[in-house]
Short mmCIF file of C-alpha atoms in Angstrom, two decimals:
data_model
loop_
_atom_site.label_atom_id
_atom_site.label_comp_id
_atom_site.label_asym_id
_atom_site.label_seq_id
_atom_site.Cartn_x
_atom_site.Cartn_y
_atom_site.Cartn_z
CA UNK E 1 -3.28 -15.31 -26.56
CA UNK E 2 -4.04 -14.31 -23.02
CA UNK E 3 -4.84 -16.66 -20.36
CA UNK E 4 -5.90 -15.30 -16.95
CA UNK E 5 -6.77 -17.52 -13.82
CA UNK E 6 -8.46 -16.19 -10.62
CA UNK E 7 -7.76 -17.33 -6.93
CA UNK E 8 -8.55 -15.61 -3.68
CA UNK E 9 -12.29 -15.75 -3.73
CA UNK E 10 -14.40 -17.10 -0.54
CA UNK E 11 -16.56 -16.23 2.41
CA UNK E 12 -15.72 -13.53 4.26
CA UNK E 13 -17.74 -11.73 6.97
CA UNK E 14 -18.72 -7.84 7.04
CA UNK E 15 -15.72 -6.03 7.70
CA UNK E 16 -13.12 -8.35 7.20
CA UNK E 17 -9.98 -8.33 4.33
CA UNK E 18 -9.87 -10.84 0.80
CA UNK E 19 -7.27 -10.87 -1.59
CA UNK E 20 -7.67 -11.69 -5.21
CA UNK E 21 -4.83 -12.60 -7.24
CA UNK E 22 -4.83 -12.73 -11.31
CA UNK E 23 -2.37 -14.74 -13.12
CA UNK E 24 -1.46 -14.13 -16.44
CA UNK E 25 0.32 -16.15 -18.89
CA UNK E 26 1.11 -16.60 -23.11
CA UNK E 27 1.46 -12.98 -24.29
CA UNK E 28 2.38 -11.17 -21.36
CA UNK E 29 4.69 -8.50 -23.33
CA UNK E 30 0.99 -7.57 -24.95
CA UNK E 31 -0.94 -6.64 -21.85
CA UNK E 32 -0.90 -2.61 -21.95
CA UNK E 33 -3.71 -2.93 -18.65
CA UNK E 34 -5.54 -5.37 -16.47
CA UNK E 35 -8.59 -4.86 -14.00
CA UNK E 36 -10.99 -6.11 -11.93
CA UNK E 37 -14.48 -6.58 -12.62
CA UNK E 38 -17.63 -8.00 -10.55
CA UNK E 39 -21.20 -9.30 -11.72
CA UNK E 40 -24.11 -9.69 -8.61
CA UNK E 41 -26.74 -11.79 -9.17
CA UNK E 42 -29.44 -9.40 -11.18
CA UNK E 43 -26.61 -6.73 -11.54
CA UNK E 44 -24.73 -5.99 -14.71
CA UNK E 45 -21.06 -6.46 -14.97
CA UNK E 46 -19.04 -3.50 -13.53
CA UNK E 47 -15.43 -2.25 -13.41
CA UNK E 48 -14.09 -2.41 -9.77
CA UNK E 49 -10.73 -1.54 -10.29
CA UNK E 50 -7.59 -1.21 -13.24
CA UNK E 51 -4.28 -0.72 -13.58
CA UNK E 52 -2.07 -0.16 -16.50
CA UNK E 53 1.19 -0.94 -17.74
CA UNK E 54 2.06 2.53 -16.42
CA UNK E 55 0.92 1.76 -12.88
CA UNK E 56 -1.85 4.39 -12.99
CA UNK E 57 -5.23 2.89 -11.49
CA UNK E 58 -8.62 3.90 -11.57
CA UNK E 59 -11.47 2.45 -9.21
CA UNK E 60 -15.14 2.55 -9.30
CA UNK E 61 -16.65 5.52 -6.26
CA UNK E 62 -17.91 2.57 -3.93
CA UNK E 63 -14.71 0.79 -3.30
CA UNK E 64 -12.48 3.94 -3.46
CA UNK E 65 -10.69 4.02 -0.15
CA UNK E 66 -11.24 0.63 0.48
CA UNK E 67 -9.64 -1.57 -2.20
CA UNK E 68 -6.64 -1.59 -3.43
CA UNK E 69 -5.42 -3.03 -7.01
CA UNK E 70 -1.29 -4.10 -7.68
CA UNK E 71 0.72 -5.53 -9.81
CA UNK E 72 3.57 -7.95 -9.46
CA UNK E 73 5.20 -8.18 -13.01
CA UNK E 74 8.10 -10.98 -11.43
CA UNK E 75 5.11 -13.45 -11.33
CA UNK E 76 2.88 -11.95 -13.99
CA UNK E 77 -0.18 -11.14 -11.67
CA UNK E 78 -2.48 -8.13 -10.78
CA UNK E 79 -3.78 -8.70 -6.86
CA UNK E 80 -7.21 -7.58 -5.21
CA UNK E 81 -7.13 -6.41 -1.74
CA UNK E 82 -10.45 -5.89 -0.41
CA UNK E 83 -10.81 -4.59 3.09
CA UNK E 84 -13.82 -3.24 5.18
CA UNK E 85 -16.01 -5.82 2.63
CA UNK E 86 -19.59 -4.96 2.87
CA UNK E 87 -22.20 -7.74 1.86
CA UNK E 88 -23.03 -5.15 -1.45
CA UNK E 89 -19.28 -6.06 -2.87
CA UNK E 90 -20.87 -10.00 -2.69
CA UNK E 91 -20.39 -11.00 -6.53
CA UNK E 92 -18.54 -12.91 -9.05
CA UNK E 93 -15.06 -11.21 -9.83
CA UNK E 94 -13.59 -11.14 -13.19
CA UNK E 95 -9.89 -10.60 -14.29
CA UNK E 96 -9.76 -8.59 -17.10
CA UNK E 97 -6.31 -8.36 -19.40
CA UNK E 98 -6.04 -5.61 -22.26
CA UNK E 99 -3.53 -6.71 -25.45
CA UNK E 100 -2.50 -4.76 -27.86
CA UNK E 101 -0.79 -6.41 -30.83
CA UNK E 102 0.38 -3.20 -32.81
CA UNK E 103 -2.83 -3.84 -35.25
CA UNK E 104 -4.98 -5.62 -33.40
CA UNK E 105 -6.29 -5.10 -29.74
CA UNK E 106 -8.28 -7.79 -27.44
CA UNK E 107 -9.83 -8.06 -24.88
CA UNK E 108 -9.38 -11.72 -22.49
CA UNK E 109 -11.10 -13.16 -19.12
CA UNK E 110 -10.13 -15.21 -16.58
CA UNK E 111 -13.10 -17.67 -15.30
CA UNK E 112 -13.95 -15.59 -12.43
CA UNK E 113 -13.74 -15.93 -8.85
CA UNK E 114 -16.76 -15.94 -5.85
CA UNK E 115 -16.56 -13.48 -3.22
CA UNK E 116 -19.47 -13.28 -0.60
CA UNK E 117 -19.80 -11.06 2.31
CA UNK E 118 -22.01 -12.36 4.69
CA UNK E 119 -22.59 -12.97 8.98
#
């Protein structure tokens, strides 16, 4: 088991910084990747950005240049920086931890987080 907890979120105006932070705990040895997802009211759920255990990251084409995901494997998290926020990134943000148990792979999810982006 996998259990991830979300901090960071708030209010933030256009054009400012926020910085998520994931913690991870139980299996950590499992976790092969971890990522970021977001869900706006009306929107479906959608992969912002992910790392894996081999630091190579992938990020959806409307934060590219503009976020930035890490990891910190001394305290077992996977951090968010957000910068030049627009009020479209405004969602609910989702860590995301991939496991794989040699026969068995899951998925787990932290509670998720609030971010809005408004004047």
């Amino acid at each position: 088991q996998v259990q991830l907890v979300e901090s960071g979120g708030g209010l933030v105006q256009p054009g400012g910084s926020l910085r998520l932070s994931c913690a991870a705990s139980g299996d950590i040895f499992a976790i092969y990747a971890m990522g970021w997802y977001r869900q706006a009211p009306g929107k479906q759920r959608e992969l912002v950005a992910a790392i894996t255990s081999g630091s190579s990251t992938n990020y959806t084409d409307s934060v590219k240049g503009r976020f930035t995901i890490s990891r910190d494997n001394a305290k077992n998290t996977v951090d968010l920086q957000m910068n030049s926020l627009k009020p479209e990134d405004t969602a609910v943000y989702y860590c995301n931890a991939g496991a794989d148990y040699g026969e068995d792979e899951y998925d787990y999810w932290g509670q998720g987080t609030q971010v809005t982006v408004s004047s």
